[in-house]
PDB file of C-alpha atoms in Angstrom:
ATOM      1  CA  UNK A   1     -42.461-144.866  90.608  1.00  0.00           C
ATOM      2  CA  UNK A   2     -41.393-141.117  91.797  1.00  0.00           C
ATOM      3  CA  UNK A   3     -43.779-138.629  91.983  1.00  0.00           C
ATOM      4  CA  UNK A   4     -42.401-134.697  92.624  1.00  0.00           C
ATOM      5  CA  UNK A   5     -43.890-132.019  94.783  1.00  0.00           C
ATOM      6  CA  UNK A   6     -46.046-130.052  92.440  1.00  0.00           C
ATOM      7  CA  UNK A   7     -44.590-126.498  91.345  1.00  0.00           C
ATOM      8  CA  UNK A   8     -45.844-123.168  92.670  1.00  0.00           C
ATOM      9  CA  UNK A   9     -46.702-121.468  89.307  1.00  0.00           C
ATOM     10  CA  UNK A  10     -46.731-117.857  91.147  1.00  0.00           C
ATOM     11  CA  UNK A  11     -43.077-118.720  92.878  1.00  0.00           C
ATOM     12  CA  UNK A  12     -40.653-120.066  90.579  1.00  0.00           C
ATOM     13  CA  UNK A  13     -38.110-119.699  92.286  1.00  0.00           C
ATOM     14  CA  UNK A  14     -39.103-121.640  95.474  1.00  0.00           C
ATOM     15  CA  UNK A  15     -40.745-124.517  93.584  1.00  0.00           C
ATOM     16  CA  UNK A  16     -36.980-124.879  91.834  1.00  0.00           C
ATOM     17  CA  UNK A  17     -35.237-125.528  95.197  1.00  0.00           C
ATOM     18  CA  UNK A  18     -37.852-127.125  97.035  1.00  0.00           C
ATOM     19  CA  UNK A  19     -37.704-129.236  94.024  1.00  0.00           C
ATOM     20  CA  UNK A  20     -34.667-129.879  94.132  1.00  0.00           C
ATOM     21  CA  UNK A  21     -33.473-129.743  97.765  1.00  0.00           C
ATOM     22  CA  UNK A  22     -30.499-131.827  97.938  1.00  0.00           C
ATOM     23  CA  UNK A  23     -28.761-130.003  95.425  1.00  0.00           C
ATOM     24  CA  UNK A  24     -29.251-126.596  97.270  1.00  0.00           C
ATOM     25  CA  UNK A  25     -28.229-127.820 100.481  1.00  0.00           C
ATOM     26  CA  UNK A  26     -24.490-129.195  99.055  1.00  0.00           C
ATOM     27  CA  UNK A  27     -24.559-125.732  97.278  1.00  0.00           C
ATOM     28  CA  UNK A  28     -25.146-123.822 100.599  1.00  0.00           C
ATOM     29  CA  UNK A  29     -22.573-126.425 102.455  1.00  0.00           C
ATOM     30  CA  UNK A  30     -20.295-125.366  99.719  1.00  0.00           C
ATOM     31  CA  UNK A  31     -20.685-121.754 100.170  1.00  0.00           C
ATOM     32  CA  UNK A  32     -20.148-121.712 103.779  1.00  0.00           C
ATOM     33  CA  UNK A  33     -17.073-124.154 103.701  1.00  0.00           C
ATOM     34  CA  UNK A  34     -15.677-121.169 100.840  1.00  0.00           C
ATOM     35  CA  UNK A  35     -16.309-118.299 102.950  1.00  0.00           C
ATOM     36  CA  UNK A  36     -14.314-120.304 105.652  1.00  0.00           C
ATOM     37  CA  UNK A  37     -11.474-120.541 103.489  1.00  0.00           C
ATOM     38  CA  UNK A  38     -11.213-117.025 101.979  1.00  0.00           C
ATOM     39  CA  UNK A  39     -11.158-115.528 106.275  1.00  0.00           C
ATOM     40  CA  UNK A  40      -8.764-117.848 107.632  1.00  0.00           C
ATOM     41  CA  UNK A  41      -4.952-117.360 107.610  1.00  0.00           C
ATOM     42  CA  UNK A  42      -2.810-118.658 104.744  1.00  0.00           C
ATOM     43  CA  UNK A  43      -1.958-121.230 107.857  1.00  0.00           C
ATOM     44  CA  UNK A  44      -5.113-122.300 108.172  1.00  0.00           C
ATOM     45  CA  UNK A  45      -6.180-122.918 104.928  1.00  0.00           C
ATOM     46  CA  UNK A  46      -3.532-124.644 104.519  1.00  0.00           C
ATOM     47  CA  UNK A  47      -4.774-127.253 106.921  1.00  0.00           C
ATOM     48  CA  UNK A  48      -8.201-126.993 106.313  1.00  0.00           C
ATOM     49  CA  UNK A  49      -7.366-128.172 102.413  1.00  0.00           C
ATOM     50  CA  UNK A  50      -5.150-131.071 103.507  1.00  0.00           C
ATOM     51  CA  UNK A  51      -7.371-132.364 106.245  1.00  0.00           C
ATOM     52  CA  UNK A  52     -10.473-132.707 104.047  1.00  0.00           C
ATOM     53  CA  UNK A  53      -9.118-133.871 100.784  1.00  0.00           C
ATOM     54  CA  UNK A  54      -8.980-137.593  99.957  1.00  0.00           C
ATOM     55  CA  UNK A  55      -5.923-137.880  99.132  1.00  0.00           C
ATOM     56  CA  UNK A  56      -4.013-141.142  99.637  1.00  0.00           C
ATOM     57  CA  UNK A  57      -2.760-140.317 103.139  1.00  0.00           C
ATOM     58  CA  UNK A  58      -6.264-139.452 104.606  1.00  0.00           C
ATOM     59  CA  UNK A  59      -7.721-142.522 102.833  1.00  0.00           C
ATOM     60  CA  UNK A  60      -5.315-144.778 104.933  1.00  0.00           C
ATOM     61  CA  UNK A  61      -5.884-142.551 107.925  1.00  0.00           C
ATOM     62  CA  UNK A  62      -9.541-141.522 107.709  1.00  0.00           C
ATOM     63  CA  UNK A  63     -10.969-143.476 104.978  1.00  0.00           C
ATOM     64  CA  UNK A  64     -14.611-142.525 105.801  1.00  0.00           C
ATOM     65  CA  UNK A  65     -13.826-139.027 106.897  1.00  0.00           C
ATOM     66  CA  UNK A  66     -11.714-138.248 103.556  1.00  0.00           C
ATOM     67  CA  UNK A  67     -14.217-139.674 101.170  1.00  0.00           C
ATOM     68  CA  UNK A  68     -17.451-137.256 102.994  1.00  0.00           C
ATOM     69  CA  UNK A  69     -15.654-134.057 104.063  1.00  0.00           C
ATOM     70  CA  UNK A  70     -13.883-133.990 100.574  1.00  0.00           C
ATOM     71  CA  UNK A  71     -17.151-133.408  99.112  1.00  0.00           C
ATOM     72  CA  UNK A  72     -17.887-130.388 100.809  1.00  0.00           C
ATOM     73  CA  UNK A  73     -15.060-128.032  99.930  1.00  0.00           C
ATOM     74  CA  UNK A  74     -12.992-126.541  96.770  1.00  0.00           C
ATOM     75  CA  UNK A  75     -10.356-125.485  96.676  1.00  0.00           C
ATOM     76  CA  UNK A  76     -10.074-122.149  94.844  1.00  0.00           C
ATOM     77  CA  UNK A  77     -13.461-120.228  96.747  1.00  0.00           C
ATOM     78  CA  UNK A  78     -13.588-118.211  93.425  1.00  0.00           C
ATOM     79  CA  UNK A  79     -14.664-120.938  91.559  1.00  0.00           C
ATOM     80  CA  UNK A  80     -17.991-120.958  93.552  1.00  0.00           C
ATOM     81  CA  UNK A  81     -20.025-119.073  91.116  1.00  0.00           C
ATOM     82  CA  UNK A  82     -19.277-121.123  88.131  1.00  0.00           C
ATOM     83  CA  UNK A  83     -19.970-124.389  90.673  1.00  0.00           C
ATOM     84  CA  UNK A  84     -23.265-122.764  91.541  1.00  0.00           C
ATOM     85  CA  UNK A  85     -24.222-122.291  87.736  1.00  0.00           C
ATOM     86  CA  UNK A  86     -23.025-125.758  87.196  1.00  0.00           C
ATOM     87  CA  UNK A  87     -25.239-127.141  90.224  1.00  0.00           C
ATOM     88  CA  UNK A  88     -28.184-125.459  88.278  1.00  0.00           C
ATOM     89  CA  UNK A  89     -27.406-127.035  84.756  1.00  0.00           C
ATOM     90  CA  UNK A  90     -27.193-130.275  86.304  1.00  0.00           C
ATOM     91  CA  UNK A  91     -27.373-131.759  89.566  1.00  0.00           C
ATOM     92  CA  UNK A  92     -30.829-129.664  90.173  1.00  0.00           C
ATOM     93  CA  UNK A  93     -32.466-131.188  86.991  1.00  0.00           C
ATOM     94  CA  UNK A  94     -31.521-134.223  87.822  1.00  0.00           C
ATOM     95  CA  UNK A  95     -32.304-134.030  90.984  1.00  0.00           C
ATOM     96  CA  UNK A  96     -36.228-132.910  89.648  1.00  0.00           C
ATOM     97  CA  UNK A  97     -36.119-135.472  87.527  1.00  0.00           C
ATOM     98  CA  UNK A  98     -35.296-139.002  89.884  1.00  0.00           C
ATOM     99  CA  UNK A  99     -36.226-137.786  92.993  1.00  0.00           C
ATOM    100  CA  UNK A 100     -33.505-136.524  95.583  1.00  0.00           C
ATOM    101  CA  UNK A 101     -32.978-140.410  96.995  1.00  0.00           C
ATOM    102  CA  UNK A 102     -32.065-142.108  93.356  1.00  0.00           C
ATOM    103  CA  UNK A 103     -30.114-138.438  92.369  1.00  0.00           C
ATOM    104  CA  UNK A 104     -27.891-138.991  95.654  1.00  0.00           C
ATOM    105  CA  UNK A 105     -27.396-142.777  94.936  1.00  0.00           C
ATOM    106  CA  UNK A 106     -25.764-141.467  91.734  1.00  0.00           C
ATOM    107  CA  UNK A 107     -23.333-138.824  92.831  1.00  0.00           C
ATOM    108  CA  UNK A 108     -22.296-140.504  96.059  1.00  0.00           C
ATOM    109  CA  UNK A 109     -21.388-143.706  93.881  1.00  0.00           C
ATOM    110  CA  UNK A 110     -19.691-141.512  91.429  1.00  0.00           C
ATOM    111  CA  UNK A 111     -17.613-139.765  94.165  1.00  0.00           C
ATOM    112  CA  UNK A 112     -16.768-142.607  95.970  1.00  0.00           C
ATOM    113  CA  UNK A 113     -15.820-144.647  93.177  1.00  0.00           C
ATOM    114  CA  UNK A 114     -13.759-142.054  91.473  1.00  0.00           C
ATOM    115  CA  UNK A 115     -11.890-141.171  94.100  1.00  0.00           C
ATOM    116  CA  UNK A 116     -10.717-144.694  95.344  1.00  0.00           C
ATOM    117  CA  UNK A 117     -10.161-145.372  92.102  1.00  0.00           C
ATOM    118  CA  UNK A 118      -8.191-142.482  91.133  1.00  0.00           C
ATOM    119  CA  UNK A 119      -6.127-142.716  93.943  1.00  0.00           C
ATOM    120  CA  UNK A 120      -5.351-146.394  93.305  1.00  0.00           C
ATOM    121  CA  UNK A 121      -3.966-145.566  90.501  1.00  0.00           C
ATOM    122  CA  UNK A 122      -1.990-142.679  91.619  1.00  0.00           C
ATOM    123  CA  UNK A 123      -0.561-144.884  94.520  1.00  0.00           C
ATOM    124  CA  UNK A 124       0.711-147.570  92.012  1.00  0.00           C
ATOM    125  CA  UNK A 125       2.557-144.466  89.668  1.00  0.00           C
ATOM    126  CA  UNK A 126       3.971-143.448  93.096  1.00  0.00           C
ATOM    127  CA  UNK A 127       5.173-147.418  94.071  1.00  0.00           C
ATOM    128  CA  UNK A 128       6.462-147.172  90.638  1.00  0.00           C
ATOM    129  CA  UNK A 129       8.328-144.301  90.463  1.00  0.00           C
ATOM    130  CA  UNK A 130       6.240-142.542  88.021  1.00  0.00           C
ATOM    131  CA  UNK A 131       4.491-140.023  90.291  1.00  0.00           C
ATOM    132  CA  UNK A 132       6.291-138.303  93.721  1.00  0.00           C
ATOM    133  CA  UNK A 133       5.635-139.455  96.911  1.00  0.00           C
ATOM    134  CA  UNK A 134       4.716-136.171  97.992  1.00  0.00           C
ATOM    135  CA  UNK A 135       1.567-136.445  95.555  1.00  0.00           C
ATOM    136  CA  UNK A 136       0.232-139.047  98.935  1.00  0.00           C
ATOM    137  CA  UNK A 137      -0.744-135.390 100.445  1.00  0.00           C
ATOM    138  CA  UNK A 138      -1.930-133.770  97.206  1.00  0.00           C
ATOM    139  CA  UNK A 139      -4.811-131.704  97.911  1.00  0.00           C
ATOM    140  CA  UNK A 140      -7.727-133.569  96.518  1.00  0.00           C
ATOM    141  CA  UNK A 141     -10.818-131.850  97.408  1.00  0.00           C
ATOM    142  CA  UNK A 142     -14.296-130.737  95.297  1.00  0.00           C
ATOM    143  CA  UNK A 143     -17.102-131.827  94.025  1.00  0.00           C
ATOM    144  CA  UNK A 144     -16.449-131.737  90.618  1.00  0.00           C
ATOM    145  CA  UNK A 145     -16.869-136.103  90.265  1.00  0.00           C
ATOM    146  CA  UNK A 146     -20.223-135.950  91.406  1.00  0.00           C
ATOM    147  CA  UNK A 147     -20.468-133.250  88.577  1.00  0.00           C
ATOM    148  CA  UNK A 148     -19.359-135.373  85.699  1.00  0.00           C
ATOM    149  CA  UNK A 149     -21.806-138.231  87.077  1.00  0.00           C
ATOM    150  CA  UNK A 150     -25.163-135.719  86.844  1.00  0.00           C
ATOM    151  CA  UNK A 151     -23.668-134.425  83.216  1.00  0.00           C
ATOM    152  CA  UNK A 152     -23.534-138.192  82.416  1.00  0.00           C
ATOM    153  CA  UNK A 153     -26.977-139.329  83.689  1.00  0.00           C
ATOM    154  CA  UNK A 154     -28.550-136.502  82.040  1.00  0.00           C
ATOM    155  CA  UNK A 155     -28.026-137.781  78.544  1.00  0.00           C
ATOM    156  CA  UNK A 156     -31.135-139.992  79.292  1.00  0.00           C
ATOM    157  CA  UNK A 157     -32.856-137.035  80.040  1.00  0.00           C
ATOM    158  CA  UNK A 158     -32.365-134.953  76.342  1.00  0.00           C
ATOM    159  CA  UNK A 159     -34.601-135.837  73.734  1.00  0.00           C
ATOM    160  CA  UNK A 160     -33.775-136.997  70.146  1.00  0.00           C
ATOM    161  CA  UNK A 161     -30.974-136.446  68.191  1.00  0.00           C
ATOM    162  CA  UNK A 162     -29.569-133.635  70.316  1.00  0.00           C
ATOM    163  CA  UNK A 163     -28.801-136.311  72.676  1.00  0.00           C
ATOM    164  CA  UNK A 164     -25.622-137.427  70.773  1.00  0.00           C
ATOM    165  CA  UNK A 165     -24.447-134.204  70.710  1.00  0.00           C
ATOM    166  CA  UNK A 166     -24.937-133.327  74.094  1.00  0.00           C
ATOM    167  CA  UNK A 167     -23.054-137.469  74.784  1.00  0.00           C
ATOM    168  CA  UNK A 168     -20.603-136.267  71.820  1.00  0.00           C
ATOM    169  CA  UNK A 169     -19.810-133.432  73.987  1.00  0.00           C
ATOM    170  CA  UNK A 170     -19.301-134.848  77.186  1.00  0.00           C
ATOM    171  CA  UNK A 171     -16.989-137.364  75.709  1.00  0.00           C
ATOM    172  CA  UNK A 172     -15.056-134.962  73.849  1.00  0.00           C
ATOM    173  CA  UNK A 173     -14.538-132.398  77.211  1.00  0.00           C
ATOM    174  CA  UNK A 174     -14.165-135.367  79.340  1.00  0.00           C
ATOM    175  CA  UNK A 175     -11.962-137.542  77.150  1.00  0.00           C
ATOM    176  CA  UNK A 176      -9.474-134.985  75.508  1.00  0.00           C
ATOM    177  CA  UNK A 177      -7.581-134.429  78.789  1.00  0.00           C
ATOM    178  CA  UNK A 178      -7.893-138.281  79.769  1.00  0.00           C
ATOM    179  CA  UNK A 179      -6.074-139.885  76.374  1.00  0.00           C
ATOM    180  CA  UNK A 180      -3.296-136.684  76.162  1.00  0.00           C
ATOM    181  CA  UNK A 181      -1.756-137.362  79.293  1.00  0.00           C
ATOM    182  CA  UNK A 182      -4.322-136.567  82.068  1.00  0.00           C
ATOM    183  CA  UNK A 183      -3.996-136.628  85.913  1.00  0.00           C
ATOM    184  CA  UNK A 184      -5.297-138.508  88.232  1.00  0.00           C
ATOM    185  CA  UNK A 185      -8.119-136.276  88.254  1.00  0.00           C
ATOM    186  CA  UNK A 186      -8.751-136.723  84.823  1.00  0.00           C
ATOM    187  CA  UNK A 187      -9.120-139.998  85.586  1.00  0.00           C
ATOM    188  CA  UNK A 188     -11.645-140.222  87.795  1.00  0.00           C
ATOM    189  CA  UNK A 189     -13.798-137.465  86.169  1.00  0.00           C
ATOM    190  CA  UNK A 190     -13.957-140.160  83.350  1.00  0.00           C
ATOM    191  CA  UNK A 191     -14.715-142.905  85.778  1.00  0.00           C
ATOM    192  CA  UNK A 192     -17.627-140.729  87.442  1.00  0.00           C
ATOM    193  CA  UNK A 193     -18.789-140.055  83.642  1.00  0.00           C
ATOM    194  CA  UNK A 194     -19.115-143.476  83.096  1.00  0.00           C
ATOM    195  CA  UNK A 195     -21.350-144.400  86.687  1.00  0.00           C
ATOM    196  CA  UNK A 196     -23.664-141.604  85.256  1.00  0.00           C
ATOM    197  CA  UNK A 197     -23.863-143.265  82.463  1.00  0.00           C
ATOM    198  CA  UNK A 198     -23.998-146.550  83.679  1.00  0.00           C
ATOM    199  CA  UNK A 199     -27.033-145.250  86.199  1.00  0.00           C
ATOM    200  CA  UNK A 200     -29.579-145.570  83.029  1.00  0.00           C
ATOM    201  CA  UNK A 201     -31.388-148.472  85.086  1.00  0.00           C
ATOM    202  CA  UNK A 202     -32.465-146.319  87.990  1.00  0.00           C
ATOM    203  CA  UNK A 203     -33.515-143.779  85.006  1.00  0.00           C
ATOM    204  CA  UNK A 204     -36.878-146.082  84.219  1.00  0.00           C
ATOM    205  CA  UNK A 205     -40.078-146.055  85.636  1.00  0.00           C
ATOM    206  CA  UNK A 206     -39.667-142.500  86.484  1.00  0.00           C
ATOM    207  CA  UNK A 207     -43.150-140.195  86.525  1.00  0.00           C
ATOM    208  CA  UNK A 208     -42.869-136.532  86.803  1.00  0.00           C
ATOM    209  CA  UNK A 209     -45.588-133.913  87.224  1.00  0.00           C
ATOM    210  CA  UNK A 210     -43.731-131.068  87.268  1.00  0.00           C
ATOM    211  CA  UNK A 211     -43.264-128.215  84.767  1.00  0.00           C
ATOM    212  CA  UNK A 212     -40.258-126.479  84.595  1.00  0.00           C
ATOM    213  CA  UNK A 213     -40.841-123.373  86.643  1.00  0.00           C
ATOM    214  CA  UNK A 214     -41.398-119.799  84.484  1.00  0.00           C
ATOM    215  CA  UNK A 215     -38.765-117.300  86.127  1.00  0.00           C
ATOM    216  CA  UNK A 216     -40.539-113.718  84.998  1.00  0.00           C
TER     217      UNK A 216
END
């Protein structure tokens, strides 16, 4: 069982990241690898992108490299304020939730399977003549898989009926692009939905003690 660190009634704030620490520390990772990009030269963020993405060519090259450093950067810096509201609505309650340990499990599987995956498949349209071969170099960078796995876990998490909504939802954001002629992105957002919601095992025997924290 997973017990959490007990909130600080009288600092909201700090119980929510202490809480949640994992989640605050990819966020701040994030933020730093952003500023990066928005001071260097057009030149340099150029390379920066390519180096870190895992796109088919750094997979061959640098398969271990591609798949960690890939998590760490996006690729449009202003973007970052909608990924740090994002982190907030749902890597952070998940995070509360499972403990940071069965919350990383989760994403890191999601990531990692959607991008090898995804890029798989891509590879195959490009041996077939479906897809360029210049799309071996696409930039392929972000951490919006590990995203679409915390959306997917947290379905466990909703009470009631709204949770077929909130699943209804998720299927109908995720799927639409997917079935009318998605990318290879696409792709393996659905494929990091579904190891969310395949994660519903290491969603028992879960204890919390926590109360969401009151921000006045």
């Amino acid at each position: 069982m997973i017990e959490h660190i007990e909130p600080e009634p009288s600092r909201p704030l700090r119980s929510w990241i202490r809480s949640s620490p994992g989640t605050h520390i990819w966020l701040l990772i994030i933020t730093v690898t952003s500023v990066i990009v928005v001071i260097a030269l057009d030149r340099v963020e150029h390379v920066l992108l390519h180096r870190n993405s895992s796109n088919i060519h750094e997979l061959v090259d640098h398969p271990v490299r591609a798949l960690v450093s890939s998590a760490f950067w996006i690729e449009n810096p202003a973007s970052l304020a909608l990924y740090a509201l994002l982190f907030e609505i749902f890597h952070a309650p998940v995070e509360r939730w499972l403990g940071t340990l069965r919350w990383l499990v989760i994403v890191t599987t999601a990531h990692v399977v959607a991008t090898l995956v995804s890029q798989k498949v891509l590879l195959m349209a490009i041996e077939d003549h479906r897809a360029p071969r210049s799309m071996t170099h696409v930039v392929d960078i972000g951490v919006s898989y590990g995203l679409a796995a915390a959306a997917g876990v947290l379905t466990y998490r909703i009470p009631g009926p709204w949770r077929w909504f909130y699943l209804a939802g998720l299927l109908v954001f995720f799927g639409i692009p997917l079935v009318t002629g998605g990318t290879f992105t696409d792709l393996g957002h659905a494929i990091a939905l579904s190891v969310g919601m395949l994660a519903w095992p290491l969603t028992r025997n879960v204890v919390s003690r926590e109360t969401p924290p009151r921000f006045t």
